[in-house]
């Protein structure tokens, strides 16, 4: 769940009122947010780096607010305020409009070289925007939040924002050999080739995480203006030339990526959030993107979609009885402008470009329920009549566990994952003989394989409890995993019972006796002739 | 008779004594070690009310070894004085005497002797007075005679500084007759034997009272693991509520059943290598229900069933990737898919089993834990029904104050987190997650359109750690378990009032 950090006083000023921490926490809870922490920059630094480093840092109160992972429209102060104000019916949801400029439209031309590395690009312009320090910081922070979440750490989408007044279109999005790309990157004073940059950023704590996305590709994506100025080398770094500042008035935004849908959503989110500060609020200047096949698209999409949902469906799914008019009001509070149409039971809902999370009627139902208040819904018990059954394997396991304890053995609970050594080398077996399933991405040796036997876990339990008085009598009834090509996934569990007797004298007859007892409980007679069980010596374990 | 001659003598003496007697005095009288008398007192005490003994401590002054020597031979300064003949003694010779060094300076400061440094063969010591009173010896002899109180505080402390005197504390017993005093004692019986019953001798035998304050002998027994005791209770609750147990005995799952079937998009962060254990061998699922797979693919990539879909390029290779299941919801998906293959009948399902996460480990997070999941499928289920079922479920856990918060899960909509008020922490804490499964998950399975499926989940470890007061999950789960904790853990009664807080690692 992403966490958005906002200055409390700035938030309250934008909301037009103040709240106590408890009141604000309550409001968040109701809306599906979580006021996770109340802190300050000073406190954060002092916690992470000690009091000395925090000296002189800002002690402005910060609210850290957890936002649901699908609500990209709440990832910045602007969006949070808009969402809460509409929810509290203090403002109406703004209408976002794409406008074509009077002069020439900004053009981004995609060449076919990008096809194999990062084929999609979208763009837009924020015209006559007015930043302040706080707005500018929020603009940068929103891009970072989007990068970390919907953009999947820039793998799916990367955002570049530029001072349009320093550039001259049309722009070209292409891909070139790293050695052929040379520019002065953001916050550097000299030019480097892309190869050099990839080396330099290996030690950059922020950028090193994105290098792998293009690292081994023969061509790197790059965007030029008509004078050959590099705007950015996505998804790594922008050029320094077009760097935006607090004083930038016209912003050119480009988003490149491997997922077209997400690139469009990301662009919509940025422009809907920050067009608020344009001379004509919520108006976004269009840009044209020409794809290699010659087709040309206008962005941002800023598409409004209409859905029609019956009021009784919403009532039935939530378990409430509201009039269609009331439901329309509830939805409107959730940024979904709604009205009753047709036979008076149908509600037409307008889904704005900020609400990409609404993809089905069930999403609309949820918003109605949130606006109604989850805790105002009347609880009821379903009349579903069913007869319960236990899973036979678990039923037997439960019965046996009790009788194992009654036989004086204590139940252990050990890990299903372990090292190869545990199930092979340490037991004198070859790993290939175990038929074990292997994990491809273990962080440590403890998680290399799923266990093929319960024994190592019990032995480790004994080793960790050597201070306990003897004897130790342990058992475990749990699952082991082996490869099995007759199963759909190629592996299966087996339920095993394992018991260990640990004392200063061997006492094999004790574990032998336990086995006899288990067989007695399972009603299996001893002796081969009676079709019962026999114990034979075997090699190894 | 009990405990030898000393005890016998003690009782005889006590019979004639006036009021009582002192153990130290008795020892002196009998000429035995004081400890022997103390032993006799203790053994008589153990027999009941024969005697009463009161512990007394007395302080006494005693001579040190050096003090005794001085009491006998005189002080060092007196001995120096006496060793000087009228014609004097060479200082060097005097210093060689045993008392020479200490005695010389003391005798000098007492002005008993003088040194003539002008003598021909080196300094010579002469008497100044004719005779001396050896005050130190006299005082020590007084102490030796038990008359230390005749000395002043100052005199005693001076002698103590010279390490001639020391103060010792003596613990003695003041012994008096008990309510069952008798000079002829017999040992009390501790056990009732078959012989006593058959002979009837138990009627006349004295019995030792049972010490109820001592601990009894714990029975030899095996013990069930606390986490699994809690699991048993959760199973019981579901069974009481009419829920059928789902098969979950497949730790290995395909990405398809774990994610795709749940309408969790292929770029979802949970499907990242950092969060999920993928398999190298067997790396891919061998079989998938292809008809259903196609419906799932279409729903993800193009939408359908009233959904816009996620509009991305859905890949079969991604769905085939095997992993260690990250939740038991994959088992619920399989169960619901099976349910959809027959004419619909309402169903209530539950499961409690292991799930695996490739996460960062800490005091409350392991790479594997148990997930509890409940599912109800029926026509016309509402959010109100979900809340109603949750209320009943949590009431059985002893949790009655519930509150619901809107939340986001990829496969449920609406979704709600369940909070309960924690009396100890004085705040609302999350106790579970829940929701109504998305139509994009249910309809491709083939479930009828008007069927809703409500579901909720929680971990088994968290309520168990709270219940048993365990802070580090490794003490509960895995081989580093504290077996003593397993031995000592009480019954799991989820709806009973919580007991007093337990301390860690009770020995």
XYZ file of N, CA and C in Angstrom, chain A residues 1 25-26 29-34 68-70 152-153 156 259 261-262 305 307 315-319 357-363 365-366 369-370 374-375 377-391 393-395 397-398 401-402 404-405 408-417 420 436-443 446-447 450-451 457 460-461 464-465 467-469 471-476 478-481 483-493 495, chain B residues 221-225 227-229 231-232 235 239 242-254 257 263 266-269 272-274 276-282 284-287 305-312 322 324 334 346-348 350 353-354 356 358-361 366-368 370 376-378 380-385 387-389 391-392 402-408 413-417 419 436 438-440 449 452 454 476-484 486-487:
693
model
N 0.846 -1.188 0.000
C 0.000 0.000 0.000
C 0.880 1.235 0.000
N -8.099 11.086 11.487
C -7.957 9.630 11.440
C -9.312 8.983 11.131
N -10.332 9.498 11.769
C -11.698 8.985 11.579
C -12.159 9.200 10.137
N -10.406 6.738 7.875
C -10.950 5.386 8.055
C -12.222 5.205 7.233
N -13.085 6.228 7.322
C -14.370 6.199 6.641
C -14.185 6.143 5.121
N -13.168 6.849 4.642
C -12.928 6.996 3.211
C -12.069 5.858 2.657
N -11.542 5.011 3.533
C -10.708 3.900 3.077
C -9.231 4.239 3.036
N -8.859 5.299 3.762
C -7.434 5.637 3.895
C -7.013 5.280 5.302
N -5.712 5.358 5.562
C -5.258 5.099 6.917
C -4.220 6.143 7.289
N -5.018 3.199 -0.846
C -5.216 1.906 -1.513
C -4.397 1.833 -2.807
N -3.864 0.651 -3.100
C -2.904 0.499 -4.193
C -3.493 0.821 -5.567
N -4.820 0.853 -5.709
C -5.394 1.117 -7.036
C -5.879 2.562 -7.195
N 5.527 0.150 -11.835
C 6.346 -0.990 -11.448
C 7.830 -0.649 -11.511
N 8.212 0.338 -10.730
C 9.595 0.780 -10.647
C 10.175 1.094 -12.030
N 7.309 -0.645 -16.382
C 6.169 -0.555 -17.286
C 6.058 0.835 -17.915
N 3.732 -0.857 -21.444
C 2.309 -1.115 -21.246
C 1.551 0.155 -21.625
N -1.687 0.858 -21.897
C -2.800 1.262 -21.024
C -2.282 2.037 -19.820
N -1.242 1.493 -19.209
C -0.735 2.124 -17.991
C -0.080 3.468 -18.306
N -16.149 7.861 -19.209
C -16.915 6.696 -19.667
C -18.237 6.692 -18.914
N -21.430 4.446 -17.437
C -21.944 3.110 -17.126
C -23.367 3.289 -16.609
N -28.367 -1.831 -4.242
C -29.005 -2.146 -2.964
C -28.814 -3.616 -2.598
N -28.992 -4.488 -3.611
C -28.916 -5.929 -3.367
C -27.498 -6.383 -3.035
N -26.517 -5.762 -3.665
C -25.130 -6.188 -3.426
C -24.625 -5.684 -2.077
N -25.091 -4.497 -1.689
C -24.605 -3.942 -0.431
C -25.442 -4.431 0.749
N -26.755 -4.611 0.496
C -27.625 -4.990 1.605
C -28.239 -3.774 2.259
N -9.410 2.910 -11.737
C -9.649 1.694 -10.958
C -11.074 1.167 -11.151
N -11.974 2.003 -11.677
C -13.363 1.556 -11.861
C -13.458 0.844 -13.201
N -13.505 -0.502 -13.153
C -13.537 -1.254 -14.401
C -14.767 -2.140 -14.487
N -15.568 -2.180 -13.428
C -16.729 -3.068 -13.414
C -17.778 -2.467 -12.493
N -19.024 -2.901 -12.671
C -20.104 -2.417 -11.809
C -19.789 -2.655 -10.338
N -19.032 -3.735 -10.040
C -18.747 -4.031 -8.630
C -17.903 -2.923 -7.995
N -17.097 -2.228 -8.812
C -16.315 -1.105 -8.281
C -17.237 0.057 -7.910
N -20.414 -0.391 -7.033
C -21.118 -0.859 -5.836
C -20.291 -0.540 -4.592
N -18.998 -0.796 -4.674
C -18.148 -0.538 -3.509
C -18.165 0.942 -3.131
N -21.176 1.818 -1.310
C -21.127 1.304 0.058
C -20.228 2.164 0.939
N -19.098 2.635 0.377
C -18.176 3.478 1.156
C -18.868 4.791 1.514
N -19.592 1.912 5.580
C -19.599 0.467 5.845
C -20.258 0.166 7.184
N -19.964 1.002 8.165
C -20.425 0.681 9.512
C -21.880 1.081 9.758
N -24.114 -0.152 7.553
C -24.842 -1.232 6.868
C -25.383 -2.210 7.918
N -26.632 -2.581 7.746
C -27.275 -3.531 8.659
C -26.669 -4.919 8.449
N -26.174 -5.525 9.534
C -25.618 -6.872 9.396
C -26.746 -7.886 9.329
N -26.518 -8.966 8.594
C -27.526 -10.023 8.495
C -26.807 -11.351 8.319
N -27.464 -12.429 8.715
C -26.848 -13.740 8.486
C -27.433 -14.340 7.226
N -26.567 -14.840 6.337
C -27.116 -15.482 5.141
C -27.894 -16.734 5.532
N -28.907 -17.059 4.740
C -29.724 -18.234 5.080
C -29.141 -19.501 4.466
N -27.924 -19.409 4.015
C -27.281 -20.537 3.349
C -27.234 -21.761 4.261
N -27.943 -22.834 3.855
C -27.968 -24.045 4.668
C -26.981 -25.059 4.096
N -26.048 -25.476 4.899
C -25.051 -26.438 4.419
C -24.716 -27.424 5.518
N -24.269 -28.590 5.121
C -23.769 -29.597 6.057
C -22.250 -29.569 5.977
N -21.591 -29.458 7.127
C -20.134 -29.352 7.121
C -19.483 -30.719 7.002
N -18.393 -30.755 6.257
C -17.575 -31.969 6.188
C -16.131 -31.606 6.460
N -15.434 -32.500 7.136
C -14.002 -32.288 7.311
C -13.278 -32.909 6.122
N -12.133 -32.376 5.806
C -11.273 -33.008 4.801
C -10.724 -34.284 5.451
N -8.281 -36.318 5.262
C -6.872 -36.388 5.659
C -6.633 -35.568 6.941
N -7.263 -34.402 7.019
C -7.099 -33.565 8.203
C -7.829 -34.155 9.404
N -8.945 -34.822 9.137
C -9.706 -35.443 10.219
C -8.861 -36.521 10.880
N -5.623 -36.743 10.738
C -4.471 -36.085 11.360
C -4.819 -35.600 12.771
N -5.988 -34.969 12.896
C -6.404 -34.464 14.205
C -6.519 -35.606 15.214
N -2.997 -36.887 16.171
C -2.214 -35.933 16.975
C -2.514 -36.132 18.456
N -3.818 -36.247 18.782
C -4.198 -36.398 20.189
C -3.625 -37.675 20.775
N -0.999 -39.324 19.738
C 0.462 -39.239 19.823
C 0.841 -38.520 21.118
N 0.113 -37.465 21.446
C 0.388 -36.757 22.693
C 0.040 -37.648 23.879
N 2.647 -39.793 25.037
C 3.777 -39.157 25.712
C 4.695 -38.373 24.794
N 4.309 -38.208 23.536
C 5.160 -37.465 22.602
C 4.638 -36.040 22.437
N 5.570 -35.115 22.262
C 5.222 -33.697 22.167
C 5.299 -33.235 20.721
N 4.333 -32.420 20.353
C 4.180 -32.027 18.954
C 5.128 -30.884 18.578
N 5.850 -31.065 17.493
C 6.713 -30.003 16.959
C 6.038 -29.424 15.716
N 6.468 -28.225 15.343
C 5.915 -27.582 14.148
C 7.101 -26.974 13.424
N 7.570 -27.637 12.365
C 8.806 -27.196 11.727
C 8.522 -26.686 10.317
N 9.522 -26.037 9.736
C 9.336 -25.362 8.461
C 9.236 -26.336 7.280
N 8.415 -25.984 6.322
C 8.277 -26.805 5.121
C 9.408 -26.522 4.137
N 10.069 -25.370 4.301
C 11.184 -25.039 3.422
C 12.492 -25.240 4.185
N 19.041 -27.652 0.803
C 19.329 -28.940 0.161
C 20.087 -29.848 1.108
N 13.088 -33.811 -4.743
C 12.649 -32.561 -4.121
C 12.309 -31.513 -5.167
N 11.383 -30.603 -4.826
C 11.143 -29.452 -5.683
C 12.117 -28.350 -5.264
N 12.638 -27.629 -6.266
C 13.664 -26.612 -6.005
C 13.111 -25.210 -6.237
N 13.464 -24.311 -5.341
C 13.013 -22.917 -5.457
C 14.039 -22.142 -6.279
N 13.543 -21.310 -7.199
C 14.490 -20.645 -8.104
C 15.059 -19.353 -7.517
N 14.343 -18.721 -6.585
C 14.802 -17.422 -6.100
C 14.880 -17.321 -4.583
N 15.579 -18.290 -3.934
C 15.657 -18.175 -2.470
C 16.620 -17.051 -2.079
N 16.264 -16.284 -1.034
C 17.174 -15.230 -0.576
C 18.296 -15.810 0.271
N 18.247 -21.316 3.500
C 17.140 -21.912 4.259
C 15.911 -22.202 3.404
N 15.858 -21.570 2.238
C 14.655 -21.709 1.412
C 14.975 -22.281 0.027
N 11.630 -27.545 -0.867
C 10.574 -27.948 0.064
C 11.028 -29.277 0.652
N 10.760 -29.502 1.923
C 11.256 -30.710 2.581
C 10.643 -31.961 1.958
N 13.691 -31.405 10.401
C 13.037 -30.411 11.252
C 13.006 -30.843 12.702
N 16.517 -30.707 14.179
C 16.895 -29.318 14.476
C 16.163 -28.806 15.722
N 14.944 -29.280 15.912
C 14.195 -28.885 17.113
C 14.916 -29.393 18.363
N 18.024 -27.378 19.050
C 17.755 -26.053 19.603
C 17.245 -26.130 21.046
N 16.982 -27.353 21.531
C 16.422 -27.502 22.880
C 17.271 -28.430 23.750
N 19.026 -27.759 26.186
C 19.014 -27.437 27.608
C 17.867 -28.139 28.350
N 16.954 -28.730 27.589
C 15.779 -29.350 28.207
C 16.141 -30.697 28.815
N 15.459 -31.076 29.913
C 15.728 -32.384 30.526
C 15.374 -33.529 29.575
N 14.254 -37.568 28.746
C 14.346 -37.684 27.295
C 13.474 -36.641 26.586
N 13.793 -36.387 25.303
C 12.906 -35.587 24.469
C 12.169 -36.553 23.552
N 10.865 -36.447 23.553
C 10.046 -37.305 22.683
C 9.201 -36.388 21.820
N 9.531 -36.320 20.550
C 8.871 -35.361 19.659
C 8.194 -36.057 18.486
N 7.129 -35.420 17.999
C 6.510 -35.929 16.767
C 5.977 -34.764 15.957
N 5.749 -35.013 14.691
C 5.101 -34.023 13.834
C 4.288 -34.769 12.785
N 2.700 -33.682 9.329
C 2.585 -32.553 8.411
C 2.952 -32.997 7.003
N 2.919 -32.037 6.073
C 3.111 -32.396 4.675
C 4.564 -32.254 4.225
N 4.960 -33.162 3.350
C 6.214 -33.040 2.624
C 5.841 -32.922 1.139
N 6.809 -32.502 0.330
C 6.509 -32.267 -1.091
C 7.527 -32.999 -1.957
N 8.310 -34.175 -6.329
C 7.897 -34.040 -7.723
C 7.018 -35.232 -8.099
N 6.006 -34.979 -8.917
C 5.120 -36.046 -9.351
C 4.477 -35.604 -10.669
N 4.908 -36.212 -11.760
C 4.466 -35.727 -13.076
C 3.018 -36.077 -13.368
N 2.381 -36.848 -12.482
C 0.975 -37.156 -12.726
C 0.066 -36.033 -12.221
N 0.629 -35.085 -11.490
C -0.170 -33.967 -10.983
C -0.083 -32.767 -11.931
N -1.130 -31.917 -11.922
C -1.165 -30.804 -12.877
C 0.041 -29.874 -12.731
N 0.507 -29.671 -11.498
C 1.643 -28.762 -11.314
C 2.982 -29.504 -11.318
N 2.935 -30.834 -11.399
C 4.174 -31.611 -11.448
C 4.770 -31.899 -10.079
N 3.983 -31.709 -9.037
C 4.468 -31.995 -7.681
C 3.267 -32.269 -6.797
N 3.498 -32.948 -5.679
C 2.379 -33.188 -4.756
C 2.859 -33.259 -3.317
N 1.916 -33.057 -2.418
C 2.191 -33.203 -0.987
C 1.907 -34.643 -0.562
N 1.194 -36.503 3.343
C 1.121 -36.272 4.788
C 2.019 -37.301 5.470
N 3.833 -36.540 30.330
C 2.840 -36.510 29.255
C 3.413 -35.894 28.000
N 2.745 -36.155 26.902
C 3.078 -35.470 25.663
C 2.248 -34.205 25.599
N 2.601 -33.311 24.666
C 1.906 -32.023 24.592
C 1.636 -31.688 23.135
N 0.515 -31.042 22.906
C 0.226 -30.573 21.555
C 0.805 -29.175 21.390
N 1.160 -28.845 20.157
C 1.781 -27.548 19.890
C 0.735 -26.422 19.998
N 0.264 -23.524 18.583
C -0.304 -22.977 17.341
C -1.339 -23.948 16.764
N -1.032 -25.237 16.886
C -1.934 -26.228 16.303
C -3.146 -26.462 17.208
N -2.985 -26.129 18.501
C -4.160 -26.155 19.379
C -5.137 -25.053 18.957
N -5.242 -23.871 15.925
C -5.781 -24.324 14.633
C -6.993 -25.228 14.861
N -6.875 -26.148 15.818
C -7.992 -27.052 16.124
C -9.238 -26.258 16.492
N -10.780 -24.669 13.404
C -11.485 -25.700 12.636
C -12.839 -25.950 13.272
N -16.535 -25.584 11.678
C -17.418 -26.748 11.611
C -18.731 -26.448 12.328
N -21.007 -24.697 10.127
C -21.456 -25.423 8.941
C -20.567 -25.267 7.717
N -19.297 -24.955 7.917
C -18.365 -24.790 6.804
C -17.632 -26.097 6.529
N -17.502 -26.445 5.256
C -16.810 -27.662 4.850
C -15.345 -27.363 4.559
N -14.486 -28.282 4.992
C -13.049 -28.070 4.852
C -12.594 -28.337 3.413
N -11.840 -27.379 2.865
C -11.321 -27.554 1.501
C -10.005 -28.319 1.539
N -9.721 -29.118 0.504
C -8.387 -29.726 0.444
C -7.346 -28.638 0.159
N -6.276 -28.616 0.945
C -5.225 -27.613 0.747
C -3.865 -28.287 0.716
N -3.856 -29.633 0.518
C -2.581 -30.346 0.597
C -1.830 -30.261 -0.725
N -1.617 -29.019 -1.176
C -0.755 -28.786 -2.343
C -0.027 -27.451 -2.172
N 1.163 -27.527 -1.592
C 1.948 -26.309 -1.371
C 2.378 -25.699 -2.707
N 2.617 -26.570 -3.694
C 3.034 -26.084 -5.008
C 1.789 -25.739 -5.814
N 1.813 -24.560 -6.400
C 0.660 -24.104 -7.157
C 1.177 -23.427 -8.421
N 0.338 -23.389 -9.446
C 0.727 -22.646 -10.643
C 0.343 -21.189 -10.437
N -3.500 -20.604 -10.913
C -4.469 -20.748 -9.821
C -4.184 -19.760 -8.687
N -8.015 -13.027 -10.965
C -8.048 -11.748 -11.670
C -6.974 -10.810 -11.128
N -0.919 -9.808 -14.395
C 0.417 -10.412 -14.432
C 1.520 -9.436 -14.053
N 1.238 -8.114 -14.096
C 2.266 -7.157 -13.652
C 2.093 -6.793 -12.189
N 1.193 -7.464 -11.486
C 0.950 -7.099 -10.090
C 2.211 -7.320 -9.250
N 2.536 -6.380 -8.353
C 3.774 -6.500 -7.563
C 3.877 -7.803 -6.771
N 6.022 -10.474 -8.172
C 7.434 -10.169 -8.303
C 8.287 -11.244 -7.612
N 9.499 -11.401 -8.116
C 10.460 -12.340 -7.513
C 10.735 -11.988 -6.050
N 10.549 -10.716 -5.716
C 10.867 -10.278 -4.355
C 9.811 -10.705 -3.354
N 7.471 -13.549 -3.996
C 6.953 -14.905 -4.178
C 8.099 -15.868 -4.471
N 8.006 -17.084 -3.903
C 8.975 -18.132 -4.224
C 8.526 -18.833 -5.502
N 9.309 -18.685 -6.557
C 9.019 -19.429 -7.784
C 9.855 -20.709 -7.796
N 9.453 -21.679 -8.628
C 10.168 -22.953 -8.649
C 11.098 -23.049 -9.853
N 12.253 -23.649 -9.596
C 13.187 -23.941 -10.679
C 12.839 -25.309 -11.254
N 12.409 -26.208 -10.358
C 12.090 -27.572 -10.774
C 11.024 -28.138 -9.849
N 9.839 -28.449 -10.315
C 9.325 -28.271 -11.673
C 8.928 -26.810 -11.922
N 7.311 -25.317 -14.403
C 6.023 -24.956 -15.004
C 4.969 -26.006 -14.730
N 3.736 -25.550 -14.633
C 2.617 -26.473 -14.485
C 2.465 -27.256 -15.782
N 2.143 -28.552 -15.650
C 2.051 -29.412 -16.824
C 0.683 -29.298 -17.479
N -0.349 -29.181 -16.653
C -1.701 -29.106 -17.208
C -2.444 -27.922 -16.603
N -17.829 -9.982 -19.243
C -18.632 -10.138 -18.035
C -18.898 -8.775 -17.379
N -19.038 -7.755 -18.223
C -19.309 -6.411 -17.701
C -18.069 -5.659 -17.264
N -16.886 -6.223 -17.553
C -15.649 -5.587 -17.091
C -14.852 -4.989 -18.247
N -14.134 -3.928 -17.946
C -13.218 -3.331 -18.913
C -11.951 -4.172 -19.068
N -11.685 -5.054 -18.102
C -10.439 -5.820 -18.127
C -9.260 -4.930 -17.811
N -8.055 -5.520 -17.824
C -6.856 -4.725 -17.521
C -6.154 -4.238 -18.787
N -6.601 -4.737 -19.938
C -6.060 -4.283 -21.222
C -4.545 -4.402 -21.315
N -4.068 -5.625 -21.164
C -2.639 -5.856 -21.357
C -2.478 -7.205 -22.040
N 5.337 -22.158 -11.938
C 5.023 -22.758 -10.650
C 5.579 -21.920 -9.512
N 5.382 -21.491 -4.817
C 4.835 -21.937 -3.537
C 3.669 -21.002 -3.259
N -9.795 -23.106 -6.670
C -10.005 -24.467 -7.198
C -11.341 -25.030 -6.722
N -25.592 -23.986 -2.961
C -24.867 -23.085 -2.061
C -23.753 -23.834 -1.331
N -22.692 -23.125 -0.998
C -21.550 -23.785 -0.358
C -20.919 -22.863 0.676
N -20.433 -23.473 1.745
C -19.622 -22.749 2.729
C -18.331 -23.547 2.904
N -14.064 -23.675 4.181
C -12.978 -23.047 4.945
C -11.694 -23.826 4.739
N -4.180 -23.487 6.374
C -2.966 -24.214 5.985
C -1.831 -23.242 5.693
N -0.678 -23.819 5.374
C 0.527 -23.012 5.178
C 0.507 -22.243 3.873
N 3.289 -19.237 1.690
C 4.717 -18.914 1.632
C 4.939 -17.542 1.003
N 8.174 -14.731 -0.024
C 9.624 -14.480 -0.118
C 9.922 -13.086 0.432
N 9.520 -12.845 1.678
C 9.561 -11.493 2.233
C 10.754 -11.285 3.148
N 10.923 -10.033 3.546
C 11.935 -9.727 4.546
C 11.451 -10.261 5.890
N 12.354 -10.977 6.589
C 11.945 -11.632 7.830
C 12.229 -10.730 9.021
N 7.698 -14.623 9.123
C 8.499 -15.742 8.645
C 8.185 -15.932 7.169
N 8.988 -16.780 6.496
C 8.742 -17.030 5.079
C 7.522 -17.921 4.888
N 7.080 -18.575 5.956
C 5.854 -19.366 5.840
C 4.978 -19.135 7.056
N 0.515 -19.679 8.485
C -0.768 -20.334 8.230
C -1.841 -19.300 7.944
N -18.241 -18.155 1.534
C -19.645 -18.544 1.399
C -20.113 -18.198 -0.016
N -20.695 -19.162 -0.714
C -21.211 -18.925 -2.067
C -22.703 -19.184 -2.061
N -23.462 -18.178 -2.457
C -24.913 -18.367 -2.522
C -25.519 -17.265 -3.386
N -27.523 -14.018 -4.102
C -27.925 -12.790 -3.411
C -27.225 -12.470 -2.106
N -25.971 -12.844 -1.957
C -25.257 -12.470 -0.733
C -24.864 -10.991 -0.800
N -24.930 -10.299 0.324
C -24.641 -8.867 0.368
C -23.444 -8.586 1.266
N -23.022 -7.327 1.204
C -21.967 -6.872 2.104
C -22.435 -7.005 3.555
N -23.720 -6.755 3.773
C -24.308 -6.919 5.110
C -24.203 -8.360 5.584
N -24.371 -9.319 4.671
C -24.202 -10.729 5.023
C -22.764 -11.017 5.419
N -20.644 -8.972 6.679
C -20.405 -8.411 8.005
C -21.083 -9.260 9.082
N -22.263 -9.787 8.765
C -22.985 -10.625 9.720
C -22.229 -11.915 10.019
N -21.690 -12.543 8.980
C -20.924 -13.783 9.175
C -19.653 -13.482 9.978
N -19.237 -11.117 12.117
C -19.595 -10.854 13.514
C -19.734 -12.175 14.273
N -20.418 -13.155 13.661
C -20.591 -14.443 14.334
C -19.252 -15.148 14.529
N -16.375 -4.847 16.628
C -15.830 -4.870 15.266
C -16.142 -3.566 14.537
N -15.275 -3.250 13.578
C -15.479 -2.070 12.757
C -14.869 -2.384 11.392
N -15.430 -1.850 10.336
C -15.021 -2.238 8.987
C -14.497 -1.030 8.221
N -13.355 -1.225 7.559
C -12.728 -0.125 6.824
C -12.654 -0.490 5.344
N -13.013 0.429 4.457
C -12.851 0.152 3.028
C -11.379 -0.160 2.730
N -11.141 -1.078 1.825
C -9.765 -1.477 1.523
C -9.688 -1.902 0.074
N -8.498 -2.251 -0.369
C -8.341 -2.722 -1.737
C -7.666 -4.088 -1.755
N -14.167 -7.097 -4.394
C -14.739 -5.758 -4.552
C -16.227 -5.880 -4.303
N -16.779 -5.256 -3.333
C -16.131 -4.442 -2.313
C -15.201 -5.273 -1.412
N -14.244 -4.553 -0.816
C -13.319 -5.177 0.120
C -13.417 -4.450 1.452
N -13.225 -5.162 2.534
C -13.189 -4.489 3.829
C -12.179 -5.122 4.767
N -11.425 -4.254 5.419
C -10.551 -4.730 6.482
C -11.364 -4.748 7.769
N -11.473 -4.530 11.751
C -10.735 -4.018 12.908
C -11.483 -4.402 14.172
N -16.059 -9.367 -1.234
C -16.885 -10.166 -2.141
C -16.047 -10.398 -3.400
N -14.630 -10.721 -6.999
C -14.993 -9.963 -8.192
C -15.695 -10.874 -9.203
N -16.662 -10.329 -9.927
C -17.311 -11.118 -10.993
C -16.290 -11.592 -12.029
N -15.242 -10.792 -12.260
C -14.211 -11.193 -13.236
C -13.490 -12.472 -12.802
N -24.561 -15.919 -12.722
C -24.315 -14.496 -12.570
C -24.833 -13.934 -11.254
N -23.210 -14.713 -5.481
C -22.103 -13.930 -4.911
C -21.291 -14.835 -4.005
N -18.773 -14.472 -0.767
C -18.108 -13.623 0.223
C -16.980 -14.419 0.865
N 7.669 -19.671 18.536
C 6.413 -20.400 18.373
C 6.497 -21.388 17.210
N 7.031 -20.926 16.087
C 7.008 -21.719 14.863
C 8.433 -22.054 14.448
N 8.639 -23.293 14.021
C 9.951 -23.687 13.532
C 10.744 -24.412 14.607
N 11.974 -24.804 14.236
C 12.737 -25.662 15.135
C 13.284 -24.933 16.345
N 13.319 -23.594 16.304
C 13.850 -22.871 17.459
C 12.797 -22.701 18.547
N 11.707 -23.430 18.417
C 10.623 -23.363 19.396
C 11.166 -23.617 20.801
N 10.573 -22.937 21.761
C 10.907 -23.153 23.156
C 10.019 -24.295 23.656
N 10.612 -25.500 23.800
C 9.798 -26.669 24.159
C 9.130 -26.503 25.515
N 9.811 -25.770 26.426
C 9.204 -25.548 27.737
C 7.877 -24.818 27.569
N 5.987 -25.016 24.990
C 5.015 -26.003 24.489
C 4.470 -26.827 25.656
N 5.395 -27.261 26.558
C 4.966 -28.077 27.703
C 3.982 -27.314 28.591
